[in-house]
Coordinates of C-alpha atoms in Angstrom, one line a residue:
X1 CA 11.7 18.1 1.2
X2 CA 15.2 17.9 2.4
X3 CA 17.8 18.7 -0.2
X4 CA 20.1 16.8 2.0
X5 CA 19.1 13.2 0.9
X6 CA 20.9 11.8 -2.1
X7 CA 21.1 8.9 -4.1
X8 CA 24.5 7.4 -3.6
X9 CA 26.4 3.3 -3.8
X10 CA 25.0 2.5 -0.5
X11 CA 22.0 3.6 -1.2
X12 CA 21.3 1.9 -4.7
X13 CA 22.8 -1.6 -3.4
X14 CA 20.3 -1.4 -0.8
X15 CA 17.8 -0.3 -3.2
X16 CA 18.6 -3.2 -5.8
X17 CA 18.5 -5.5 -2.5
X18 CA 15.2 -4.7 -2.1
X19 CA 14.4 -5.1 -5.3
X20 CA 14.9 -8.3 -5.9
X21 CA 13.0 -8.8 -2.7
X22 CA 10.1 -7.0 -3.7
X23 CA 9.7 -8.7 -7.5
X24 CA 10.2 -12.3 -5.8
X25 CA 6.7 -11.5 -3.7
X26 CA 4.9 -9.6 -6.5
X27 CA 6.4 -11.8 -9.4
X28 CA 2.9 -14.3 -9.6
X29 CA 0.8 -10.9 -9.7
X30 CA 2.5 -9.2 -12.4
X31 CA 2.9 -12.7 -14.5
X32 CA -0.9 -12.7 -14.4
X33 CA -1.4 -9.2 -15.9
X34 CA 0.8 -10.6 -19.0
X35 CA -1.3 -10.4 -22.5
X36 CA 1.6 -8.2 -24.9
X37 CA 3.1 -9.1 -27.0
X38 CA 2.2 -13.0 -26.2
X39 CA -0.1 -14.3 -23.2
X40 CA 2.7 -16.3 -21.8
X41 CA 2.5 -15.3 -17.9
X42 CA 6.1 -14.5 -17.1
X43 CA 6.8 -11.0 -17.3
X44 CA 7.3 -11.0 -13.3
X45 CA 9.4 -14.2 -13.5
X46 CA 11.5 -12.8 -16.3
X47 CA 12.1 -9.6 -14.4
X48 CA 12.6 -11.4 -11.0
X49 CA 15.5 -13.6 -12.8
X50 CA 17.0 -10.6 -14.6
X51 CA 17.2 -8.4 -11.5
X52 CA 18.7 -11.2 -9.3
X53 CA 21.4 -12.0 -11.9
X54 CA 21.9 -8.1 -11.2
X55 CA 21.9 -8.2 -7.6
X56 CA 24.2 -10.6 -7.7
X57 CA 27.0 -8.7 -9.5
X58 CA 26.6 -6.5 -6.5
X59 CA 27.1 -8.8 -4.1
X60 CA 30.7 -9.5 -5.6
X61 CA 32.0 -6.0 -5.4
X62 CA 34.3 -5.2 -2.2
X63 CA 34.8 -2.4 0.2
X64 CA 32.9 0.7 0.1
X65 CA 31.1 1.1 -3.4
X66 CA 30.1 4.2 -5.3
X67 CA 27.4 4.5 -7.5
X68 CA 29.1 4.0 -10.9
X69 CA 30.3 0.7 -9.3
X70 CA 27.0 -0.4 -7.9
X71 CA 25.1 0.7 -11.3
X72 CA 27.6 -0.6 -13.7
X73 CA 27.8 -4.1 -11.9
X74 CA 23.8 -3.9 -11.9
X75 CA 23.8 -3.5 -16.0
X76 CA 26.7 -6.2 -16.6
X77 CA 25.0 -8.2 -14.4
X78 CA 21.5 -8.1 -15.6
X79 CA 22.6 -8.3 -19.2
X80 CA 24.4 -11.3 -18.5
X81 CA 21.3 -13.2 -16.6
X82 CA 18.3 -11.4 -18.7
X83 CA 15.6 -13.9 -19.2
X84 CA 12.5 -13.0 -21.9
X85 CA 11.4 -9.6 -23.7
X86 CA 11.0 -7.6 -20.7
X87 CA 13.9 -8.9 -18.6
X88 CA 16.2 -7.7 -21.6
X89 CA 14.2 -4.3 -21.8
X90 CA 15.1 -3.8 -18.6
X91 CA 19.0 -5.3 -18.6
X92 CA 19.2 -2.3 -21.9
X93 CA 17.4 0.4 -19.4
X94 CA 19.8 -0.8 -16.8
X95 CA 22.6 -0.5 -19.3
X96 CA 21.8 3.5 -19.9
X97 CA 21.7 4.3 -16.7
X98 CA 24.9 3.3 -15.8
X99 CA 26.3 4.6 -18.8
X100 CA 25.3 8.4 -17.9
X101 CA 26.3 7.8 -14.1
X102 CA 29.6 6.9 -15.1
X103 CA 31.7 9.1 -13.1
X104 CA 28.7 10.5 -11.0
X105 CA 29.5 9.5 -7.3
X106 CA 26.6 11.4 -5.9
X107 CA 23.5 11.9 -8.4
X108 CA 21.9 14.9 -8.7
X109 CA 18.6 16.2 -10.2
X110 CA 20.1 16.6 -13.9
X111 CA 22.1 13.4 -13.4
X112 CA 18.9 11.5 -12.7
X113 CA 16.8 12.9 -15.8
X114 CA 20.0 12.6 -18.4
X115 CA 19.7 8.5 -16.4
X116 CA 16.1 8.3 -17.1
X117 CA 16.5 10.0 -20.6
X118 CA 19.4 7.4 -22.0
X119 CA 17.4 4.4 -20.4
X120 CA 14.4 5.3 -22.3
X121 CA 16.6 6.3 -25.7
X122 CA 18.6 3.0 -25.6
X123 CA 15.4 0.6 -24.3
X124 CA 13.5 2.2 -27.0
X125 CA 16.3 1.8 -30.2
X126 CA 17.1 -2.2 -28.5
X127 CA 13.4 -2.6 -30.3
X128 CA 13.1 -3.8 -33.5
X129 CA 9.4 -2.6 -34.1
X130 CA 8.6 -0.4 -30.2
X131 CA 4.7 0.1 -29.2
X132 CA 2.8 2.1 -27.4
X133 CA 0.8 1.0 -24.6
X134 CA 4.4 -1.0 -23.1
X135 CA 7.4 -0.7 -21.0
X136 CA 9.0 1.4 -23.7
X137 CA 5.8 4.3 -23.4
X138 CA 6.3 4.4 -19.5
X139 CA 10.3 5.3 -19.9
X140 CA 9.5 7.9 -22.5
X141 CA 6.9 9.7 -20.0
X142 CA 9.3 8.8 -17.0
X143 CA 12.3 10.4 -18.3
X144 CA 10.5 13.5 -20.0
X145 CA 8.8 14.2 -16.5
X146 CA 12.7 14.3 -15.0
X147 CA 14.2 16.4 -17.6
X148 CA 11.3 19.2 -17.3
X149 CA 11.5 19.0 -13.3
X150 CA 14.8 19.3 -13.5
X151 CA 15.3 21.6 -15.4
X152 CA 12.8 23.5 -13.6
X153 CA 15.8 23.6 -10.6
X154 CA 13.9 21.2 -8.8
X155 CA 15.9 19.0 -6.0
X156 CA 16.7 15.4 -6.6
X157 CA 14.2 13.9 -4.5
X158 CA 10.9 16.0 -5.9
X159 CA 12.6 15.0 -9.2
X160 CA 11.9 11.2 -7.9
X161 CA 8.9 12.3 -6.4
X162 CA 7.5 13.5 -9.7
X163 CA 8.5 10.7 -11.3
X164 CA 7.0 8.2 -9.6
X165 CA 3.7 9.9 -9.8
X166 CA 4.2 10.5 -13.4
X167 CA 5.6 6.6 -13.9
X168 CA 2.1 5.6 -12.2
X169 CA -0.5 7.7 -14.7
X170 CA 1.5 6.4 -17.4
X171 CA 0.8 2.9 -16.6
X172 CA -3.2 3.8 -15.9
X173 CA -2.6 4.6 -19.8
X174 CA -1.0 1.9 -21.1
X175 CA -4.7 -0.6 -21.1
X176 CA -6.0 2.5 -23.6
X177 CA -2.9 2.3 -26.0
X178 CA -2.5 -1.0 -26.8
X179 CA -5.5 -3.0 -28.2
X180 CA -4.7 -6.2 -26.8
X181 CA -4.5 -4.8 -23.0
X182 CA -7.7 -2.3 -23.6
X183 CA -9.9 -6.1 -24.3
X184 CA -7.9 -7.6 -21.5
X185 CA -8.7 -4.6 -19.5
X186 CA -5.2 -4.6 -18.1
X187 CA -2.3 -2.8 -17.4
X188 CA 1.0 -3.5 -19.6
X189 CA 2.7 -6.4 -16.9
X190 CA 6.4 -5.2 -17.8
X191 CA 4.9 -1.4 -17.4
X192 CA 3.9 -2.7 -14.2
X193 CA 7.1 -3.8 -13.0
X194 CA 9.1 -0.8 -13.5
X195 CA 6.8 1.1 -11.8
X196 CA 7.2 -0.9 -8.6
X197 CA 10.9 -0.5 -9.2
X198 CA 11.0 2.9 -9.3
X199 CA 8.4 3.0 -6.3
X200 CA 10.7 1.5 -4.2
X201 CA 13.6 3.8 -5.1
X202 CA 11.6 6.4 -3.8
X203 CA 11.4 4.5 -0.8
X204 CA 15.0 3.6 -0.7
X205 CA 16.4 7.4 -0.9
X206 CA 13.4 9.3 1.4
X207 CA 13.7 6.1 4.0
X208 CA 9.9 5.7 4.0
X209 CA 7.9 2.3 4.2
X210 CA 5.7 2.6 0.5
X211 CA 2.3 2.0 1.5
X212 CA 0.6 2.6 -1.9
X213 CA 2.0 -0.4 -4.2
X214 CA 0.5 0.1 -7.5
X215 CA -0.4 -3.7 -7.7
X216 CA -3.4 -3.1 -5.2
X217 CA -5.1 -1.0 -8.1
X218 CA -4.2 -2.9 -11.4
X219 CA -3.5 -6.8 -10.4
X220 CA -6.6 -8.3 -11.9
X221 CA -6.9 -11.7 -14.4
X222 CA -7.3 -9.9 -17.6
X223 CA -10.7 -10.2 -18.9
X224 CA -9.8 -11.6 -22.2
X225 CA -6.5 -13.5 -23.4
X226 CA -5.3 -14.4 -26.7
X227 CA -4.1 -17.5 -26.9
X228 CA -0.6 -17.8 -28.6
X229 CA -1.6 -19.0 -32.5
X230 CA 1.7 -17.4 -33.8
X231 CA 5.0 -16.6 -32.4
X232 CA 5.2 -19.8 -30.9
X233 CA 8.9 -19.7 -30.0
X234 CA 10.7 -17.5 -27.9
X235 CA 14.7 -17.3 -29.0
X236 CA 17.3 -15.8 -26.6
X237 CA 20.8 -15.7 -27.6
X238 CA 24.0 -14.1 -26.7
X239 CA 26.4 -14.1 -29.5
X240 CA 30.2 -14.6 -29.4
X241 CA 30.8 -11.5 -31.2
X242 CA 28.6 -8.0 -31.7
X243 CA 26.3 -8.1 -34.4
X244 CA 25.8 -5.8 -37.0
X245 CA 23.1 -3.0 -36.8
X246 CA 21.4 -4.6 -39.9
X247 CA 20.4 -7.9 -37.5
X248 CA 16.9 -6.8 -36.6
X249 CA 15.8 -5.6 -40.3
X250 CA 17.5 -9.1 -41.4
X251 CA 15.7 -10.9 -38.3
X252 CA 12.2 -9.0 -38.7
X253 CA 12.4 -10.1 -42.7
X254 CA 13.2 -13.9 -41.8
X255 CA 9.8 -13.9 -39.6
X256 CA 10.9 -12.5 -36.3
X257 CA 8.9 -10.3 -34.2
X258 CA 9.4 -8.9 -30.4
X259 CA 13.0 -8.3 -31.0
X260 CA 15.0 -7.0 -28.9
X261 CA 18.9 -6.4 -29.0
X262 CA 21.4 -5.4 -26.5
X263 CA 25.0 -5.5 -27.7
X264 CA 25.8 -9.4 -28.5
X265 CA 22.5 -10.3 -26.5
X266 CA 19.1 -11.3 -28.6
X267 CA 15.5 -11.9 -28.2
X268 CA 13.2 -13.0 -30.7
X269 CA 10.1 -14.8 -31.3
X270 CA 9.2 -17.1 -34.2
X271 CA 5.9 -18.6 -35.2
X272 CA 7.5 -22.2 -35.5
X273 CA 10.6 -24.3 -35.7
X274 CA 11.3 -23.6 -39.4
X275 CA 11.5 -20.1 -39.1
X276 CA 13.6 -20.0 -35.5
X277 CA 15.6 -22.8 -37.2
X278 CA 16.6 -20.0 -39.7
X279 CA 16.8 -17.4 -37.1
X280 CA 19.6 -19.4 -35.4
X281 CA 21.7 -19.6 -38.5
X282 CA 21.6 -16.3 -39.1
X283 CA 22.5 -15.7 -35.5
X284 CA 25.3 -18.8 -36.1
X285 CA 27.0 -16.0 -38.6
X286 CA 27.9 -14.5 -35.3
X287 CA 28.9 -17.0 -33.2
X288 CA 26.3 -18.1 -30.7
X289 CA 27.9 -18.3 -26.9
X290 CA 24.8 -19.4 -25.4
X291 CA 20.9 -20.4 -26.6
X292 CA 17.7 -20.3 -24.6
X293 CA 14.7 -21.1 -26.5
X294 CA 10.4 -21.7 -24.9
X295 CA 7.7 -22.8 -26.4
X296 CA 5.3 -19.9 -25.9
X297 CA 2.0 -22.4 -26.3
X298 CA 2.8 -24.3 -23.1
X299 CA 2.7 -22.4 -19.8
X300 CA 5.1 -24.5 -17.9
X301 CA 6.5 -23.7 -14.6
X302 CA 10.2 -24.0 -13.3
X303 CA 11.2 -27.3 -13.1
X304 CA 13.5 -28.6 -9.8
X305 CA 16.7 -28.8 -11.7
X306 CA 19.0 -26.6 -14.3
X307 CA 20.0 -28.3 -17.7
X308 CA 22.9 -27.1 -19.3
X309 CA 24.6 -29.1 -22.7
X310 CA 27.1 -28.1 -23.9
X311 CA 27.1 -28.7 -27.6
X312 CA 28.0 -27.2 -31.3
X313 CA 26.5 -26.7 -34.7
X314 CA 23.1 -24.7 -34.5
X315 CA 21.0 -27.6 -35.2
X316 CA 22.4 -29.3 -31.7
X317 CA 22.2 -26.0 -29.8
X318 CA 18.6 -25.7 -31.8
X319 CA 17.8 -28.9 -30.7
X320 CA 18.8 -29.6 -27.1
X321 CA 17.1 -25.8 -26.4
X322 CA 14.0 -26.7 -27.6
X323 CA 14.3 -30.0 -25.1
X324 CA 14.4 -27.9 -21.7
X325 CA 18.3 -26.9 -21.9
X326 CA 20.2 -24.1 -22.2
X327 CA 22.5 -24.4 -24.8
X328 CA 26.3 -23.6 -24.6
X329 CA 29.0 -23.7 -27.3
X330 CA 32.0 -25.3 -25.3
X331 CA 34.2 -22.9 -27.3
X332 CA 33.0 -19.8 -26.8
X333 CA 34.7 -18.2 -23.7
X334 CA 36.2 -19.5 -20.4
X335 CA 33.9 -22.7 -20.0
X336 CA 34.8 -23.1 -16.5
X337 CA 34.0 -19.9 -15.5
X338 CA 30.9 -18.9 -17.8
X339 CA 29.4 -22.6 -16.2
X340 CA 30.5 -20.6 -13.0
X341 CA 28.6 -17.7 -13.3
X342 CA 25.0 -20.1 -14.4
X343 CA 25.1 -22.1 -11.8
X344 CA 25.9 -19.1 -9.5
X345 CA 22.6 -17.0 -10.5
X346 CA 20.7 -20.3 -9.8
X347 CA 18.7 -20.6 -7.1
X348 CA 18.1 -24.5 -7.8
X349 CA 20.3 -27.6 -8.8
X350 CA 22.2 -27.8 -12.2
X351 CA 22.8 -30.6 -14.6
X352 CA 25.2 -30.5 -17.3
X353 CA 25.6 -33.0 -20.3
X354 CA 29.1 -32.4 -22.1
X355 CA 29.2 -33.8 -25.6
X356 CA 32.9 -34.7 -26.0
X357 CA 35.6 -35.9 -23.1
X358 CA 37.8 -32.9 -23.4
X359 CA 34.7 -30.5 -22.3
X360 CA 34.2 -33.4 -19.0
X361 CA 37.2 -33.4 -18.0
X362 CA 36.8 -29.5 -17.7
X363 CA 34.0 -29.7 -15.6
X364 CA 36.0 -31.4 -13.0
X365 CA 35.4 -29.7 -9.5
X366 CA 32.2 -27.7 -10.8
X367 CA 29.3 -27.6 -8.6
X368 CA 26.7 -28.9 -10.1
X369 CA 25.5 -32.8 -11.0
X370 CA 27.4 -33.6 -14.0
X371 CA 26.6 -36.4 -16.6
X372 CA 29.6 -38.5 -17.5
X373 CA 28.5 -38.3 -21.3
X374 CA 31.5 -38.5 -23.7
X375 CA 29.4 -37.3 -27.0
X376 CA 26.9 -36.0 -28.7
X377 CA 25.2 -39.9 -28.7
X378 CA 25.8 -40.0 -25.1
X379 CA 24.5 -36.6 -24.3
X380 CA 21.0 -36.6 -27.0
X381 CA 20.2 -40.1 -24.9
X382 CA 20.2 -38.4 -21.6
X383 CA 18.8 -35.5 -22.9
X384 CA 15.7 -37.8 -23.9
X385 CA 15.2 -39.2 -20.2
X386 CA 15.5 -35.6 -18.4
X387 CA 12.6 -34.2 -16.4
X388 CA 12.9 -31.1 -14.9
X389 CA 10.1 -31.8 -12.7
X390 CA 11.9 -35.0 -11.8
X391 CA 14.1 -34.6 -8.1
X392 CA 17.3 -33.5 -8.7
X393 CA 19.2 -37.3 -7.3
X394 CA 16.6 -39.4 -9.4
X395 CA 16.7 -37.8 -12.6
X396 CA 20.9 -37.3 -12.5
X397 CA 21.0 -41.2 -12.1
X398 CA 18.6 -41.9 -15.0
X399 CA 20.7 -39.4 -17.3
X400 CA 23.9 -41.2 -16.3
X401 CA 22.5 -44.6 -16.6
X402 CA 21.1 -43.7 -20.3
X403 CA 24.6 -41.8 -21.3
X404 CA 26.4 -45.1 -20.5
X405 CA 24.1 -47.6 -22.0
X406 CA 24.8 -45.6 -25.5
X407 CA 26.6 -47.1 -28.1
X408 CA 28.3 -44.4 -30.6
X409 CA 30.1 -44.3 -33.7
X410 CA 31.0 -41.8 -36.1
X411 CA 32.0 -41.2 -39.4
X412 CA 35.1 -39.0 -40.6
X413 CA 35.6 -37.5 -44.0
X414 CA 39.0 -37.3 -45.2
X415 CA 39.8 -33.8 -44.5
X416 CA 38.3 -34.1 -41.0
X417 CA 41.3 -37.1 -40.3
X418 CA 43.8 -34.4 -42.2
X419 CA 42.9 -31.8 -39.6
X420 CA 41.5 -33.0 -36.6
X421 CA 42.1 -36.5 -36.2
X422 CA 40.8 -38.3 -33.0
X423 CA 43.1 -39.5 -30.5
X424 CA 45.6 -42.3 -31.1
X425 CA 44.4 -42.5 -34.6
X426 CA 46.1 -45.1 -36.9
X427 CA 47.1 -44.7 -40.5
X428 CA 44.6 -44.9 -42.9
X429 CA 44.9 -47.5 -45.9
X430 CA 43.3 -48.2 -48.7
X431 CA 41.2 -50.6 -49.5
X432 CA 42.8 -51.1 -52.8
X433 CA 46.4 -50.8 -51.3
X434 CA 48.7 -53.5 -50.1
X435 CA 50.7 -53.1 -47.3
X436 CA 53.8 -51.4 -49.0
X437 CA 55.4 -48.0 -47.8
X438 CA 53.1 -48.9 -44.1
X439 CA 50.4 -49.3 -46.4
X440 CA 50.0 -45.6 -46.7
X441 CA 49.3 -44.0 -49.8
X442 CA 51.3 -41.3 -50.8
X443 CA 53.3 -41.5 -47.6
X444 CA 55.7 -39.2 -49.0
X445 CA 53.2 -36.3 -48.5
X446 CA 52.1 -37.2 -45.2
X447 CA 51.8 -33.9 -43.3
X448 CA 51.6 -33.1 -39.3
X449 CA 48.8 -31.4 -37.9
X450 CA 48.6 -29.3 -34.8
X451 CA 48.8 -32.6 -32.8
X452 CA 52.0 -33.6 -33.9
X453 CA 50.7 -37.5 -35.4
X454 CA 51.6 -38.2 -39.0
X455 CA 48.4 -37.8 -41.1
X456 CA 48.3 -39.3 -44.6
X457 CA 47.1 -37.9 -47.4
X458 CA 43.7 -39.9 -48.3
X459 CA 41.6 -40.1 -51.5
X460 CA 39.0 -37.0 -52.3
X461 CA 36.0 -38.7 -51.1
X462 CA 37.6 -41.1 -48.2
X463 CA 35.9 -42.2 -44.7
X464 CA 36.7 -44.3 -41.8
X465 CA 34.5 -45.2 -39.1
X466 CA 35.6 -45.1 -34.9
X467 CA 33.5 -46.8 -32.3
X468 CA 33.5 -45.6 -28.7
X469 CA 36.9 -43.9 -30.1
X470 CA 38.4 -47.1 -31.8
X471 CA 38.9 -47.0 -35.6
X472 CA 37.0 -50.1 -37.0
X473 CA 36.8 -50.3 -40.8
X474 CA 36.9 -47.5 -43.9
X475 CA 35.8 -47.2 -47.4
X476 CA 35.7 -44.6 -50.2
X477 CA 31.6 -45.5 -50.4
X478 CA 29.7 -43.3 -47.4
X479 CA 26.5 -45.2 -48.2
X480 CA 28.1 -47.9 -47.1
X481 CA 29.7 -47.5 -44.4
X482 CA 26.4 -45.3 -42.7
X483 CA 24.8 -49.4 -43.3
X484 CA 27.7 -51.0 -41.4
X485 CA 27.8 -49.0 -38.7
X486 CA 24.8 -49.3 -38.0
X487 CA 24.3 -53.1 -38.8
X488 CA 27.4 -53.4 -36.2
X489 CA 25.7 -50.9 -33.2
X490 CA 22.4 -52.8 -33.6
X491 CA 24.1 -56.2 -33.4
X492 CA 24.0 -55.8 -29.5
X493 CA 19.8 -54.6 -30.1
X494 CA 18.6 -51.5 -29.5
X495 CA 14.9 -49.7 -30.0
X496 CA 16.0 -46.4 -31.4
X497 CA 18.8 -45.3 -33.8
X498 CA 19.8 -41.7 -33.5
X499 CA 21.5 -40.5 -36.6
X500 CA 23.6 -37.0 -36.4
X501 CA 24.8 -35.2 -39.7
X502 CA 26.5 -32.3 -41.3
X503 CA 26.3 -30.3 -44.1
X504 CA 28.3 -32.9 -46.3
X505 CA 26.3 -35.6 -45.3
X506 CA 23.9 -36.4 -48.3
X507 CA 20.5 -36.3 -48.2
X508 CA 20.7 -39.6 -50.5
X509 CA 23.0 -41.2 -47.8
X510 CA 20.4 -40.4 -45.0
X511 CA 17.0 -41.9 -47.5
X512 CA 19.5 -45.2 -48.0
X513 CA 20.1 -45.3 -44.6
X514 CA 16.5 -45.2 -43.7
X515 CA 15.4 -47.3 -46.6
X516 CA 18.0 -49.5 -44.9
X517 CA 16.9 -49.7 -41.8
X518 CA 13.0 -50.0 -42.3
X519 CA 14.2 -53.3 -44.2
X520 CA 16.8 -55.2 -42.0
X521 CA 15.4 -53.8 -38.5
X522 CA 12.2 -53.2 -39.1
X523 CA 11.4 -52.9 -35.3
X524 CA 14.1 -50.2 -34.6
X525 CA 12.3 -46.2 -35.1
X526 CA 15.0 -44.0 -36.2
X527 CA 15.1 -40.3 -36.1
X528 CA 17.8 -38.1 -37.1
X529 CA 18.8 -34.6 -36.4
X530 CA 20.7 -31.7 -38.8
X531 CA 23.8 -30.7 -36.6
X532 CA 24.2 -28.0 -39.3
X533 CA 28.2 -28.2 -37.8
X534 CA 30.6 -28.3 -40.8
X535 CA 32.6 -30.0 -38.5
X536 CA 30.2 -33.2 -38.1
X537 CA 30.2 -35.6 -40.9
X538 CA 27.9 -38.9 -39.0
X539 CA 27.6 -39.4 -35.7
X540 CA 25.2 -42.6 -34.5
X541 CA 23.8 -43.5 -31.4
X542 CA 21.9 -46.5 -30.4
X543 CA 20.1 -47.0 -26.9

């Protein structure tokens, strides 16, 4: 074989081209060889997604590339868009490759096994608790067949050559080293689609038309599945900042299994919502950018539309994850551009629900359907009414019609008016105050917050209640003013009363409010929902 072919930037954009081709055909085949480590059928899809986020990074470089650019754009890419366990096995492997190609502008034989040999090292330490008889067994025989062929003096292509071969018998193995895919009598589905990947390298550098696909000999229905009974949940985060390398000991002792890290990006599952519930808060310690969670039990397919809501505290991004969304903290990062980069790597209409004005007016010129919601009332009603499965025009209406027919109030403590008062806020008084000195208590110590409006210092345990951003009434008793607000938002009617809290919201205040309302509107349901945001006191909603 000529020693004349190489592996260079052309060459692997044309190759990850290709790729994303080839996974988009053989995606539904691969999904049904799924059984490890939970029978949920989207190994292919996941892979499919993550690759095309990666393809995509290619497609913005300009000019003539080189390898490091085209491999390093691949990695940042497909660790940005990784979707499931496998799709961030592969972003990691991804990852190590362009790591030890930094600098290389041609590979060669020994470039290609040290490649292979990183992929497999850094896929392999990214798992919390690796197996045999998966995606990280395949790597290991992969990159252990490069280094000894290359440093046998072999060329670069019999090094690929050799590979491939060796990538294929290591699948064959895979259904005899797990127990789960030797009762299936399967191949491992991830396994699967890195051989078909590395396949088509092969084909990519020799020029030749593969005419042996792997998937002829192993796609088959496996012959036994076990249904998911326990890690219900799948959890996939990326964090605002790098955790710690203790996270997957302190993960795997709170309940999680399948984990998988890569840098600030982390997969999980969970057996239910208790345990992901704290999973997340330990992953809030961190800062979470973004939050994708699926119910491993149901099986569904891709809706029509995109949700994104953009929300804060981990019980919201908990919550509105678990309802078909993908969670963003408006914070975290350039919103404009992160909301950018989603909708770019979407191959299907967005929807966004903002949960404060400041993050809709943001939005403004985005591309992508976005629901005039002006908090988190607004956006949890037209979360309620979304349906992916719904056309894109029909369901954005329905979401906009519910955001506007919400009526919202909220509750602030007294150090959340000292700090971050809303707009065009008026002074506070005292309910056992006259009207002297403005009727401001202690006006003498009023201080200025980053806003630049007079703030006055209020008693220890002080609220005041806003509706639709309008301050209505205050009192030093919280279980009293949760009653009137929402004796005053139910005076209009209303069939369900959404109650938000914090941390320094009582549980007592929550059992009055319920008692409360079971008494005097005894035809209203009412459900409420931990923000677990130190910066949320009470927010209501009524629809």
């Amino acid at each position: 074989m000529s020693n004349a072919i190489s592996l260079n930037g052309r060459l692997a954009a044309r190759w990850a081209r290709r790729a994303v081709d080839r996974l988009r055909k053989e995606r539904t085949e691969i999904d049904e060889l799924n059984v490890f480590p939970v029978p949920d059928g989207d190994t292919g899809t996941n892979m499919y997604h993550t690759l095309r986020a990666a393809y995509l990074a290619v497609e913005e470089l300009t000019g003539p590339v080189t390898l490091p650019q085209v491999v390093a754009a691949l990695a940042a890419g497909a660790g940005r868009g990784a979707r499931g366990n496998s799709g961030l096995i592969l972003a990691v492997a991804l990852q190590g490759v362009a790591d030890a190609l930094a600098g290389v502008t041609v590979a060669t034989a020994d470039a290609m096994a040290t490649a292979l040999e990183t992929a497999s090292d850094r896929a392999r330490a990214a798992v919390a608790r690796p197996v045999d008889g998966t995606m990280l067994t395949v790597l290991d025989a992969m990159a252990t067949e490069a280094r000894e062929r290359a440093d046998d003096g072999a060329s670069l292509i019999d090094v690929i050559a050799s590979v491939r071969e060796r990538s294929r018998t290591a699948l064959r193995e895979t259904t005899g080293q797990l127990t789960v895919l030797r009762e299936a009598e399967v191949v491992d589905a991830g396994s699967t689609g890195i051989v078909e990947l590395f396949d088509l390298l092969y084909a990519t550098v020799t020029g030749r038309t593969p005419q042996d696909s792997m998937l002829a000999e192993v796609a088959r229905a496996p012959k036994i599945i076990h249904e998911a009974t326990a890690d219900e949940l799948e959890i996939v985060a990326i964090l605002a900042d790098t955790p710690a390398d203790s996270l997957a000991e302190d993960l795997d002792r709170l309940g999680g299994t399948s984990i998988v890290i890569n840098a600030a990006k982390v997969h999980v599952h969970v057996a239910d919502e208790t345990t992901a519930a704290t999973v997340i808060d330990r992953l809030g310690e961190y800062g979470i950018a973004r939050l994708d969670m699926e119910d491993l039990r149901m099986h569904e397919e891709e809706g029509e539309t995109k949700l994104i809501a953009l929300v804060k505290g981990t019980g919201l991004l908990m919550h509105t994850a678990l309802n078909g969304a993908t969670a963003l903290t408006p914070e975290v990062g350039g919103l404009f551009e992160t909301m950018s980069e989603l909708i770019a790597a979407e191959d299907r209409e967005v929807i966004v629900i903002p949960s404060s004005t400041s993050a809709l007016k943001s939005l403004a010129g985005l591309g992508a359907h976005v629901v005039r919601s002006r908090n988190v009332g607004t956006l949890l009603s037209a979360l309620a009414v979304y349906d992916p499965f719904a056309p894109a025009g029909e369901i954005f209406a329905d979401m906009t019609e519910a955001a506007a027919g919400t009526r919202v109030g909220t509750i602030y403590s007294a150090d959340q008016l000292a700090t971050d008062p809303p707009t065009g806020m008026l002074p506070v008084i005292r309910e056992d105050e006259g009207s002297s000195a403005g009727g401001v208590p202690g006006a003498d110590t009023a201080h200025r917050p980053s806003g630049g409006t007079a703030v006055a210092a209020h008693p220890a345990q002080f609220y005041r209640v806003f509706i639709e951003g309008r301050a209505k009434t205050q009192s030093t008793e919280l279980r009293t003013l949760v009653e009137k607000l929402a004796d005053r938002l139910l005076g209009a009617g209303g069939e369900l009363l959404t109650v938000v809290h914090g941390p320094d919201c009582a549980p007592e205040v929550l059992d009055h409010l319920r008692d409360w309302i079971q008494k005097s509107h005894e035809t209203v349901h009412f459900q409420d929902i931990d923000a677990r945001d130190s910066g949320v006191l009470v927010i209501m909603g009524v629809e």
